[in-house]
Short mmCIF file of C-alpha atoms (C1' of nucleotides) in Angstrom, two decimals:
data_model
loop_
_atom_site.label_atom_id
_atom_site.label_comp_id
_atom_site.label_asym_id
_atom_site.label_seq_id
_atom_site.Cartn_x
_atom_site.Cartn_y
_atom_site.Cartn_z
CA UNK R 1 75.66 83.41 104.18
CA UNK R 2 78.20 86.11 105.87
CA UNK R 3 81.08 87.65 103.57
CA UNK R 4 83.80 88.28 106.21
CA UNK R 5 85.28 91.43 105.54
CA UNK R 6 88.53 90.34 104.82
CA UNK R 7 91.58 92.55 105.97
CA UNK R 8 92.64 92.04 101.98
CA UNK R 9 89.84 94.15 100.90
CA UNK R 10 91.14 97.52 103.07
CA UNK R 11 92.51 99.92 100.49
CA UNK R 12 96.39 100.68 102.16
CA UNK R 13 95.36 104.53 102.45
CA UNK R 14 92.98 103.96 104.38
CA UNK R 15 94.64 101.52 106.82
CA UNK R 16 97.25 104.06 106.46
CA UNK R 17 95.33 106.96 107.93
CA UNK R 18 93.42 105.18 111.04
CA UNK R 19 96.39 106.10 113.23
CA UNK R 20 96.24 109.53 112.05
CA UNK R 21 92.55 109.37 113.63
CA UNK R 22 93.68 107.36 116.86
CA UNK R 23 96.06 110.54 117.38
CA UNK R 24 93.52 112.86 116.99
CA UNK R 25 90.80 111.07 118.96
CA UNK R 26 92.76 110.38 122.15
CA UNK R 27 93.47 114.03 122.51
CA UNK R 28 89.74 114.85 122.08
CA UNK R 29 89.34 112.41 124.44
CA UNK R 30 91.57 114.18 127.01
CA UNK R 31 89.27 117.01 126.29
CA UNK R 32 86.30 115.61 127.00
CA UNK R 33 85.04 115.93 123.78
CA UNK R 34 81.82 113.69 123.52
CA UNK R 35 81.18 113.61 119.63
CA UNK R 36 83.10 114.26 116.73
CA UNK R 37 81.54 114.70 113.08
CA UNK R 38 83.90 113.61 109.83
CA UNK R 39 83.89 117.59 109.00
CA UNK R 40 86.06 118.24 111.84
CA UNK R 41 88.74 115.40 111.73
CA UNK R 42 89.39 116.25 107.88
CA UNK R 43 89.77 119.94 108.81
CA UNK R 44 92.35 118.92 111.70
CA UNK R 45 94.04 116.68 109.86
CA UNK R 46 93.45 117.83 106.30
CA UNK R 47 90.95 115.51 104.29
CA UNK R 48 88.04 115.19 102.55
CA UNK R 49 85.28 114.37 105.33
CA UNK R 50 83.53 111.98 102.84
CA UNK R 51 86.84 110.34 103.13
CA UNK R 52 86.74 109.94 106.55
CA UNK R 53 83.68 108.49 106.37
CA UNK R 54 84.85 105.87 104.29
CA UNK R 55 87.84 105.12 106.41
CA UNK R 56 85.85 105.16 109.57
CA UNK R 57 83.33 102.63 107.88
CA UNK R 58 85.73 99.82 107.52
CA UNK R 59 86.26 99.45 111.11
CA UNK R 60 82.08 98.98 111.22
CA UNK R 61 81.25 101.87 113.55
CA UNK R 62 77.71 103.75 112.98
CA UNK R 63 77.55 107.26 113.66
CA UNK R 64 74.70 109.43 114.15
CA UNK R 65 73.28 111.85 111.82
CA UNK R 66 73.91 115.48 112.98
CA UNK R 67 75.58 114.72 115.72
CA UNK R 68 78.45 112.31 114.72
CA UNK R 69 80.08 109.59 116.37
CA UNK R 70 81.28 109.35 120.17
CA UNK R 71 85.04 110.08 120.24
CA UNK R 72 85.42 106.95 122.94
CA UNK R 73 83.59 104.90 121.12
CA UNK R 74 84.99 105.79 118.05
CA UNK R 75 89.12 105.47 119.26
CA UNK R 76 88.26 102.16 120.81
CA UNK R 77 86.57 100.57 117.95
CA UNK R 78 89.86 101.66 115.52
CA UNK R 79 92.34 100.38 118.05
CA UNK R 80 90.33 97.64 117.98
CA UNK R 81 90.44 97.35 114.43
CA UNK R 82 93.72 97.53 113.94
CA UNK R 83 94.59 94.60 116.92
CA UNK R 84 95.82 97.42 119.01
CA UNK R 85 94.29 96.41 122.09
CA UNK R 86 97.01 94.27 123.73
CA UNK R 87 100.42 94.53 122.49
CA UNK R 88 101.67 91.73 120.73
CA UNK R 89 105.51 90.81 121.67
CA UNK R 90 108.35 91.33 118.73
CA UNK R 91 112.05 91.37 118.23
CA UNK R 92 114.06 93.66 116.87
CA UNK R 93 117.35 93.20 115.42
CA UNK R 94 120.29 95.41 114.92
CA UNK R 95 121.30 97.45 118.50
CA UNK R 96 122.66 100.91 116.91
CA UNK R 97 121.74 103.88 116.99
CA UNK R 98 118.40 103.88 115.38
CA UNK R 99 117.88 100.13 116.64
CA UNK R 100 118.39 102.27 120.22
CA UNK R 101 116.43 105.09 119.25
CA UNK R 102 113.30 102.25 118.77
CA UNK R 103 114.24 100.24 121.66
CA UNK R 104 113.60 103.72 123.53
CA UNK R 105 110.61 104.56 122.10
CA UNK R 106 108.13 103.67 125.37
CA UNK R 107 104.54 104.82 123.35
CA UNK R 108 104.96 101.16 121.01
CA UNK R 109 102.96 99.07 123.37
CA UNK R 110 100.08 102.23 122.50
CA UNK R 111 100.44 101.10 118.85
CA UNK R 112 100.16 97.57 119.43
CA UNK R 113 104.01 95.83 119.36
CA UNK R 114 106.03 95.45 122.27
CA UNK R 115 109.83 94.74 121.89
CA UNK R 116 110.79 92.03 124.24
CA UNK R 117 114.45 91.38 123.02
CA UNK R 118 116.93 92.71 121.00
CA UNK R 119 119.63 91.29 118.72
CA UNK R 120 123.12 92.18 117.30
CA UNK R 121 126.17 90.72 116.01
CA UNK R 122 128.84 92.71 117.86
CA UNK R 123 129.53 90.37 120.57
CA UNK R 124 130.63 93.94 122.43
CA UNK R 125 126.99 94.99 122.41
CA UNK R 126 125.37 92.13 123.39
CA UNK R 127 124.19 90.77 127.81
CA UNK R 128 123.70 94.76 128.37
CA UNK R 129 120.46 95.90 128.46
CA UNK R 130 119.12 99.31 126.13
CA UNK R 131 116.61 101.11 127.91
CA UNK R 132 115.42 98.31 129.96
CA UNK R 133 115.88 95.44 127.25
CA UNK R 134 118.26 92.84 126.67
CA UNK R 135 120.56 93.03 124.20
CA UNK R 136 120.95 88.92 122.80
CA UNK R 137 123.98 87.61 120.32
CA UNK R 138 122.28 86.87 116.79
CA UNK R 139 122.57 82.97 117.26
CA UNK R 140 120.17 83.42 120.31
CA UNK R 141 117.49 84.52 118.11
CA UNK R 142 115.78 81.46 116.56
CA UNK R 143 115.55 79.29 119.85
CA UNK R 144 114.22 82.13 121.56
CA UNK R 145 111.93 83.13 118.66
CA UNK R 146 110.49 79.72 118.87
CA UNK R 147 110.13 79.81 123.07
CA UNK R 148 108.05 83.19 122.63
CA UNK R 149 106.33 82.80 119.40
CA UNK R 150 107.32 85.49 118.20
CA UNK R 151 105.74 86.55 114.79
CA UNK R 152 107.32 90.13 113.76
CA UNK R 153 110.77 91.39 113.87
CA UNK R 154 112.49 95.12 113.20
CA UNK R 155 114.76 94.81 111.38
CA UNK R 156 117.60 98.38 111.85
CA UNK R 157 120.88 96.68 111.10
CA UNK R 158 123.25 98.46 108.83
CA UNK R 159 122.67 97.65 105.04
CA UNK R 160 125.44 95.61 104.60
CA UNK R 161 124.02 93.11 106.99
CA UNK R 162 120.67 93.02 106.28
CA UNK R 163 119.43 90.25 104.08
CA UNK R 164 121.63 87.79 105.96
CA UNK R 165 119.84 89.60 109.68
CA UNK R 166 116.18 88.68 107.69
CA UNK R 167 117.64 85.47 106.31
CA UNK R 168 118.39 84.47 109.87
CA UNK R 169 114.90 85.99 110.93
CA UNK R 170 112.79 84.25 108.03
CA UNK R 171 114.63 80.72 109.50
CA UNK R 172 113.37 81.54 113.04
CA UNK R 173 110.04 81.56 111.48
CA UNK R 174 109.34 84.91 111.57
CA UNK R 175 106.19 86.23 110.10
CA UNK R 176 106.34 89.39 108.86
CA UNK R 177 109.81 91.91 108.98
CA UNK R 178 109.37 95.56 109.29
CA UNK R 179 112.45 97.05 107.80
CA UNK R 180 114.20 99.87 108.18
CA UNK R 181 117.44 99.15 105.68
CA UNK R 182 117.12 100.79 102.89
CA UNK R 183 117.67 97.81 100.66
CA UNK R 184 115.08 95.31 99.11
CA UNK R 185 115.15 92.22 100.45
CA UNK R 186 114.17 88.57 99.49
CA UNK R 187 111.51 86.14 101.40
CA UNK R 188 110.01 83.58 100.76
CA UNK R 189 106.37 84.05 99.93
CA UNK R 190 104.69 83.19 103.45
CA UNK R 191 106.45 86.22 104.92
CA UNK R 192 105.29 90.22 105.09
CA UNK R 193 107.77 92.91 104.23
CA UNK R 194 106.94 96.31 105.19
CA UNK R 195 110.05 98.35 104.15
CA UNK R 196 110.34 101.91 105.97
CA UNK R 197 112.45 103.93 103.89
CA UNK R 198 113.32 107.55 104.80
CA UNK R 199 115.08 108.36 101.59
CA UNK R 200 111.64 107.88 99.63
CA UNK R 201 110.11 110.72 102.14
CA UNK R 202 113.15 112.31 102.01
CA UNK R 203 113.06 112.52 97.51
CA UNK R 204 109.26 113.85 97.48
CA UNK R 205 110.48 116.42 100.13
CA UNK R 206 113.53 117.72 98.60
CA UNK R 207 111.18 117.48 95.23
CA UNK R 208 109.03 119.77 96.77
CA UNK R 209 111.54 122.35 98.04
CA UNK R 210 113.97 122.61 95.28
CA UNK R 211 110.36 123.26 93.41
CA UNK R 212 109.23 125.35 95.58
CA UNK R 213 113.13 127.48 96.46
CA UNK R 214 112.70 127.91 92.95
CA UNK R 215 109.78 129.44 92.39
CA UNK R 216 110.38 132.27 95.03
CA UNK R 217 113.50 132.45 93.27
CA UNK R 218 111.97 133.49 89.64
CA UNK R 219 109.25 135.76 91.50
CA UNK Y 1 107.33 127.20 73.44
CA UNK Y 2 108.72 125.04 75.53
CA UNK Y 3 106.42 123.03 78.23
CA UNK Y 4 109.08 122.90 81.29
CA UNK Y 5 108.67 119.59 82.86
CA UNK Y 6 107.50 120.96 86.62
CA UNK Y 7 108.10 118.73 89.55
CA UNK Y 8 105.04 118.96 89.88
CA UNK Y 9 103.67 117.10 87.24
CA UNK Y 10 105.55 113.93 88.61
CA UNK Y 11 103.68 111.49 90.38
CA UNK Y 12 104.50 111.00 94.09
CA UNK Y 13 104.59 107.13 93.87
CA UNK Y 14 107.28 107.79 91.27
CA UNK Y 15 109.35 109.94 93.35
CA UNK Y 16 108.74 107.38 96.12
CA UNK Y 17 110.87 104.79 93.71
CA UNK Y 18 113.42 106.66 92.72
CA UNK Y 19 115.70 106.41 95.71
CA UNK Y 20 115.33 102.33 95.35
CA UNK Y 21 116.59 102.75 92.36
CA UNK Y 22 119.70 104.90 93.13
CA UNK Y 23 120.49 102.50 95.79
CA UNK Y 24 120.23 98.94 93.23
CA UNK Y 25 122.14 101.02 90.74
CA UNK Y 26 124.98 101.60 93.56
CA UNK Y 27 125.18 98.05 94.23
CA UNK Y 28 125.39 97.31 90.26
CA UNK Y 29 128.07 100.10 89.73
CA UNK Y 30 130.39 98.60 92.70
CA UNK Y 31 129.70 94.91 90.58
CA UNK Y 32 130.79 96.92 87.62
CA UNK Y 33 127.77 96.15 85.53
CA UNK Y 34 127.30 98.57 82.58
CA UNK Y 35 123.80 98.30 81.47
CA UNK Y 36 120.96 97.39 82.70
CA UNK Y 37 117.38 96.97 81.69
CA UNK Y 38 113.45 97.69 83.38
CA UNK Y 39 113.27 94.12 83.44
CA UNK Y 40 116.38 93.11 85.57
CA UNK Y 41 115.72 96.22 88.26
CA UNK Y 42 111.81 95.15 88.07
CA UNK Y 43 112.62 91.65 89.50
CA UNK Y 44 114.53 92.94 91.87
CA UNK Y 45 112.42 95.73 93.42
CA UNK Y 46 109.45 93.59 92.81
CA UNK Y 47 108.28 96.15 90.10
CA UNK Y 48 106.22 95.87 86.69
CA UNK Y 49 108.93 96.48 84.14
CA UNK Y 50 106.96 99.37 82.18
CA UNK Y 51 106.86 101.31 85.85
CA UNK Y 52 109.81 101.08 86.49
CA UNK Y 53 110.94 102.60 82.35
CA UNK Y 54 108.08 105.45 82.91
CA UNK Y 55 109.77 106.10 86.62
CA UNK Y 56 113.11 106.30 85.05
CA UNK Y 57 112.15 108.59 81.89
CA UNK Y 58 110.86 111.53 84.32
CA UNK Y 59 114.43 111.91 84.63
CA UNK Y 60 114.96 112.21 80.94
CA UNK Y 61 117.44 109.23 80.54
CA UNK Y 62 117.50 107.59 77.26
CA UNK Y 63 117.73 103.74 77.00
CA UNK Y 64 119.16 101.45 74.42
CA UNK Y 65 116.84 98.59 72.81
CA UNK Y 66 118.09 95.52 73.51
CA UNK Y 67 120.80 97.18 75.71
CA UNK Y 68 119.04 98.61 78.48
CA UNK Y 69 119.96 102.11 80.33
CA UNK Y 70 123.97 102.75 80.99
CA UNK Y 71 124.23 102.15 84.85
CA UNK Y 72 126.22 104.72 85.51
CA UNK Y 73 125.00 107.49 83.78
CA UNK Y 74 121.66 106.13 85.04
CA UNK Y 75 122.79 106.55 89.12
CA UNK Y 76 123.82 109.85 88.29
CA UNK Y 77 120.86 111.44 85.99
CA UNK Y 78 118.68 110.41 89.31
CA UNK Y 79 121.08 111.40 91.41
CA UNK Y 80 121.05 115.17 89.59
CA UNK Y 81 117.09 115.12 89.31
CA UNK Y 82 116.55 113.89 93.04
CA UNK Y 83 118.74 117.36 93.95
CA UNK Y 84 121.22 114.96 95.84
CA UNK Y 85 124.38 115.73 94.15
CA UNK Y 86 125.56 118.45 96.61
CA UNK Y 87 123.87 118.19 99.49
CA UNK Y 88 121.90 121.39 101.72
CA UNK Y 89 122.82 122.20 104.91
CA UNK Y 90 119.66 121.33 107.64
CA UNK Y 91 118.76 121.86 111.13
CA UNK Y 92 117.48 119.27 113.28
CA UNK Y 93 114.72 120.30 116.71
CA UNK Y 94 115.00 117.64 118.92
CA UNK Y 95 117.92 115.87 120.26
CA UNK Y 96 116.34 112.81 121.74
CA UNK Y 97 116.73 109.43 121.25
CA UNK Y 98 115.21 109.19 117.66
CA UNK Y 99 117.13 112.53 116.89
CA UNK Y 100 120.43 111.49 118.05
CA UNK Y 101 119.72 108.16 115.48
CA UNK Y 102 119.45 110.89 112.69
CA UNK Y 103 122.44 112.57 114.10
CA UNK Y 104 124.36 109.63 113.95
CA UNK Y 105 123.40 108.71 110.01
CA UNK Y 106 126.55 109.48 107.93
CA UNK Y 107 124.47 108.27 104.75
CA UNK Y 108 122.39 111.28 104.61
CA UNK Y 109 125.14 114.04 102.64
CA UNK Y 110 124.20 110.95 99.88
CA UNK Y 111 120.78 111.21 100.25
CA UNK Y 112 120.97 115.70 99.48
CA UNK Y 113 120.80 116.63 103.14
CA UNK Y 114 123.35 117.58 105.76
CA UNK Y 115 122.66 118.46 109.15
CA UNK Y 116 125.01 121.37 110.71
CA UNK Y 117 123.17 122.06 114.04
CA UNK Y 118 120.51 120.39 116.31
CA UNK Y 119 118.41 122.21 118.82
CA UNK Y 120 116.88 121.40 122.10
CA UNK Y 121 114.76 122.78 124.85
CA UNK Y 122 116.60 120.87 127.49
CA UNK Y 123 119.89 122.96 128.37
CA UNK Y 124 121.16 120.12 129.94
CA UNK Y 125 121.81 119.13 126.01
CA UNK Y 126 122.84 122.28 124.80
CA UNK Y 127 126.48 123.15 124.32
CA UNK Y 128 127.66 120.04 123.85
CA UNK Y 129 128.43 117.82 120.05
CA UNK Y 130 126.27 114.64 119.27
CA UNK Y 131 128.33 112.73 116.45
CA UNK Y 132 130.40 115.73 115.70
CA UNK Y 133 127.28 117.96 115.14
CA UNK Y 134 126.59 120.60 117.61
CA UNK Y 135 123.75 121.14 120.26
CA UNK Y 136 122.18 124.59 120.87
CA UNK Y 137 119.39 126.24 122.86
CA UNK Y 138 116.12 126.50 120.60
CA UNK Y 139 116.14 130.46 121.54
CA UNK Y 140 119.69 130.01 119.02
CA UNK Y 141 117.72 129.04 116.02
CA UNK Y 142 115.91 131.75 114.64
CA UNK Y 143 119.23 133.88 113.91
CA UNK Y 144 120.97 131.09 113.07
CA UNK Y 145 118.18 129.77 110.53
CA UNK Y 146 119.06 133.20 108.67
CA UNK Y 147 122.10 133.30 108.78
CA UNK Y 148 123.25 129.79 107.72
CA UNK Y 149 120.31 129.79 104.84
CA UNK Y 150 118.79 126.92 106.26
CA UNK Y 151 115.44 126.12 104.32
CA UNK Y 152 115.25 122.80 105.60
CA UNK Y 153 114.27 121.39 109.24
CA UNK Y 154 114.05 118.14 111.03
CA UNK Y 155 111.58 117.74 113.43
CA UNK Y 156 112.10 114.77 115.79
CA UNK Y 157 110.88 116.36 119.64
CA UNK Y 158 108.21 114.79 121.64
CA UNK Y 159 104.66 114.97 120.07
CA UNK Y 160 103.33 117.43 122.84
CA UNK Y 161 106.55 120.22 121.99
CA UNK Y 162 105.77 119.72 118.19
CA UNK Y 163 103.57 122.20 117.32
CA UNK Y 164 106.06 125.17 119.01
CA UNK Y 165 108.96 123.50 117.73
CA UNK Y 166 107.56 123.79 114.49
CA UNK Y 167 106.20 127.51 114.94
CA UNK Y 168 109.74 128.25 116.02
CA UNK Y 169 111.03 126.61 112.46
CA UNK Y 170 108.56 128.32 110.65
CA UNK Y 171 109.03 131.48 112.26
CA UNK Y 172 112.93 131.25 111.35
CA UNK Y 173 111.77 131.22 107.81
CA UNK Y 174 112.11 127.49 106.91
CA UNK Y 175 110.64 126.27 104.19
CA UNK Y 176 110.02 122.69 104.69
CA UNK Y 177 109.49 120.34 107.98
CA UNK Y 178 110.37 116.68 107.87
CA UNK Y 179 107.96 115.55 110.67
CA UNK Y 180 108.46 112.83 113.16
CA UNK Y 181 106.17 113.56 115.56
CA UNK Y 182 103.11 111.62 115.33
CA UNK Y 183 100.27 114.42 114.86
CA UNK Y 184 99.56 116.82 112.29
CA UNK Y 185 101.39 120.52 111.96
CA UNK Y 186 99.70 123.78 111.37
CA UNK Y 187 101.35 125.31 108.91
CA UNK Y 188 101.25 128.56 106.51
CA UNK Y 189 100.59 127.63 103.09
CA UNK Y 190 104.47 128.54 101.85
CA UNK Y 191 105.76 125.86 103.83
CA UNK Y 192 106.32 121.92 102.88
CA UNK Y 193 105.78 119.16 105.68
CA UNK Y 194 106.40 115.69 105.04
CA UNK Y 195 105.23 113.39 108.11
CA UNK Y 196 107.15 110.49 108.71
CA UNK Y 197 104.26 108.60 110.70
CA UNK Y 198 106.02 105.37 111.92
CA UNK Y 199 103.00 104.11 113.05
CA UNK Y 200 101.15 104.15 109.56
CA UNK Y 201 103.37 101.26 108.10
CA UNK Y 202 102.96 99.79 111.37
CA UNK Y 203 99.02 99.56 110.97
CA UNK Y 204 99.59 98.25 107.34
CA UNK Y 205 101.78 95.70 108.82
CA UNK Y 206 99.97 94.74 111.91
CA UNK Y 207 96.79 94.57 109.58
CA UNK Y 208 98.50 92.17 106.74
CA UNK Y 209 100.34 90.05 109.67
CA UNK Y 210 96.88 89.94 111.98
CA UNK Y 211 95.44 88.66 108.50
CA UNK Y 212 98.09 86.10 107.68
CA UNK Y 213 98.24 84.04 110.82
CA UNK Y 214 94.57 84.15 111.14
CA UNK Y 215 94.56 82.26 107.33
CA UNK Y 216 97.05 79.96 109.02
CA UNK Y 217 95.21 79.59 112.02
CA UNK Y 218 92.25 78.20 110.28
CA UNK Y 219 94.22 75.79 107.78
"C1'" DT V 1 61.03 122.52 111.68
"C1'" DA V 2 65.60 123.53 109.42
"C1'" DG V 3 70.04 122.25 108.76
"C1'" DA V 4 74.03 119.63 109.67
"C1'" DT V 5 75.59 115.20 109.25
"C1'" DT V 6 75.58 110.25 108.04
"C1'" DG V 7 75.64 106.47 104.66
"C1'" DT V 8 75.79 105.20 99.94
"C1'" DT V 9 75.85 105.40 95.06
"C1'" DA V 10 77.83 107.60 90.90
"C1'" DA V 11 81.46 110.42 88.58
"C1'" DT V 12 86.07 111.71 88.33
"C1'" DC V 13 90.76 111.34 88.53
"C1'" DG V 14 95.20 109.36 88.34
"C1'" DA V 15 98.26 105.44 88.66
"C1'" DT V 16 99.17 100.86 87.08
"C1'" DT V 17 99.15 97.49 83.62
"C1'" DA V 18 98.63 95.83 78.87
"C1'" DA V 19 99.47 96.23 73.98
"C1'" DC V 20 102.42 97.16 70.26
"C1'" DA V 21 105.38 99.51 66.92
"C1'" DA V 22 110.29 100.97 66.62
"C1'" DT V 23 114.99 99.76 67.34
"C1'" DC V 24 119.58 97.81 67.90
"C1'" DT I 1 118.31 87.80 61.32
"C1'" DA I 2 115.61 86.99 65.64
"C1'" DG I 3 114.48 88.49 69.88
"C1'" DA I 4 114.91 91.37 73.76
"C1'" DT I 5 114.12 95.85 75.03
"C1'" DT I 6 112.72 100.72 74.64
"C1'" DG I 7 109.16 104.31 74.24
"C1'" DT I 8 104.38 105.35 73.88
"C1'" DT I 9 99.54 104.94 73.50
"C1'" DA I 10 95.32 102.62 75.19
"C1'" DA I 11 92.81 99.87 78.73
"C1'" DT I 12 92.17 98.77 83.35
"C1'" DC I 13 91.93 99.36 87.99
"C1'" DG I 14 91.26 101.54 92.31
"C1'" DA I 15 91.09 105.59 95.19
"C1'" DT I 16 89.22 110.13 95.74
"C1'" DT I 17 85.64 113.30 95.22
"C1'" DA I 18 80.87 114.71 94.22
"C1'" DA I 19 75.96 114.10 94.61
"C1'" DC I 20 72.02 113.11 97.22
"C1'" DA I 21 68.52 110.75 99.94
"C1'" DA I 22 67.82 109.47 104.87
"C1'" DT I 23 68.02 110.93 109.56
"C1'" DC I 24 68.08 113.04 114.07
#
DNA sequence: TAGATTGTTAATCGATTAACAATC
DNA sequence: TAGATTGTTAATCGATTAACAATC
């Protein structure tokens, strides 16, 4: 009998560094650079190569002993692996300026999501179009959601507004919610938070500086 | 002899919490609740209690038995240890969309940062203010790196200029890069970069959500 | 062939979680 | 007082790193 290889079993790191490796890849790629060996994506990007092997594993791709494994190959099978391959479509909620600066950002459909609608509250921002996509009043959302089976929203309103925004996604029977508020929010159990918050990148940097300013200081 | 406590003995998962924290103890000081306990801030982060009491005494608070930690004085001790009571002047490269979304994000002088210039190659973008904070030519920053003291630079250009943006930072003498840019900097060894790779949570979430409605597929 | 590289198993390391005495 | 909570030490868990045989 097969044990599927359940997603559950991935260690986050790792699923956390295939992009990394997509990144990488494609520009070999664009080089025409047949094979690639573990040794040279950790030097590029700064690992261990036995933990690239490991990472690269998961997805199931063999490589081949001396010579490595074929950079096409290799890209396809992780975008592959990650459901990269066709976009799926989401919405995203909360039209300022970083909502804008997403709604912008053209290379999404590359990373599998494509953002379909948008959503805000301000009446004033809403039957205009950002960068191509239209801008919906909040109440729109769940009928909508429902027409185009939608499963993932972005969530980028202010942090004020933002469990009620996720309430009001979570009722539209959203999925999963990727959030960019830097507040914790509350969901039921069926549904997938992934919270993006800057400030956490933001304390291990200034952690590291003031450390470091310091140092050079004393010297 | 005293063993000073370097940052660098704290674990980066820690320093990854403690901005959640700052922002559930803001929330409790505007409620004007005095103490509060591991347990209460657990439940709502979603965090095991003794975490979240060995995350809070890297700052060297003291708690209360049966009391809990005094939220004020909590706020503030992580506040003071995160470096974000006065906030350091940064530069931003990169005045696109995603840049301009940073421009626009009052929050930061709370978070220890502020950002006094942004540069960009385009001179169509130069010379004028975005949100009050003014444009230059990237030829502008090295002297002005030096002499506004900047240690500290944001890095939000396209992925194909990030590499010379960030040679230009580094040649100005910065200190630390907070990347945006989906690929991986060459750096000297005295200087700090923290990537911001959107596209990493996105794997993790595209991943758990691919899993979840595969499970309810099958049901 | 010789040597670089893969695939895999074992050892190490560090973070999370559990246990428990001290305290107000 | 009783019980919740702190502070700390020990146990567990999981990811990273090291070791090494197999391979082209």
């Amino acid at each position: 009998m097969e044990t599927p290889v359940t997603l559950k079993s991935i260690p986050e790191p790792t699923l956390r560094r295939l992009p990394s490796y997509c990144n990488y890849l494609r520009r070999l790629n664009h080089l025409n650079q047949e094979f690639v060996s573990c040794t040279q994506i950790g030097q590029e990007l700064d690992l261990d190569p036995t933990q690239v092997r490991k990472d690269l594993a998961v997805t199931g791709i063999v490589g081949r002993p001396k010579v490595g494994y074929p950079t096409r190959e290799l890209f396809d099978t992780i975008e592959e692996f990650l459901g990269w391959r066709d976009a799926q479509n989401v919405f995203l909620v909360g039209a300022g300026s970083l909502g804008t600066a997403l709604l912008g950002y053209t290379a999404f459909d590359q990373y599998g999501i494509r953002i379909v609608a948008a959503f805000d509250a301000d009446p004033g921002k809403c039957g205009r179009e950002i960068h191509g996509i239209p801008v919906f009043g909040l109440e729109k959302l769940p009928d909508l959601a429902v027409r185009m089976r939608i499963h993932l929203g972005i969530l980028t309103v202010p942090v004020e507004a933002a469990q009620e925004a996720c309430d009001v996604l979570v009722g539209a029977g959203i999925r999963a919610v990727w959030n960019f508020a830097p507040t914790a929010l509350r969901v039921p159990s069926h549904v997938i938070v992934q919270n993006e918050h800057l400030f956490s990148s933001l304390a291990i940097l200034s952690s590291k500086l003031t450390a470091a300013l310091r140092e050079t200081a004393h010297v």
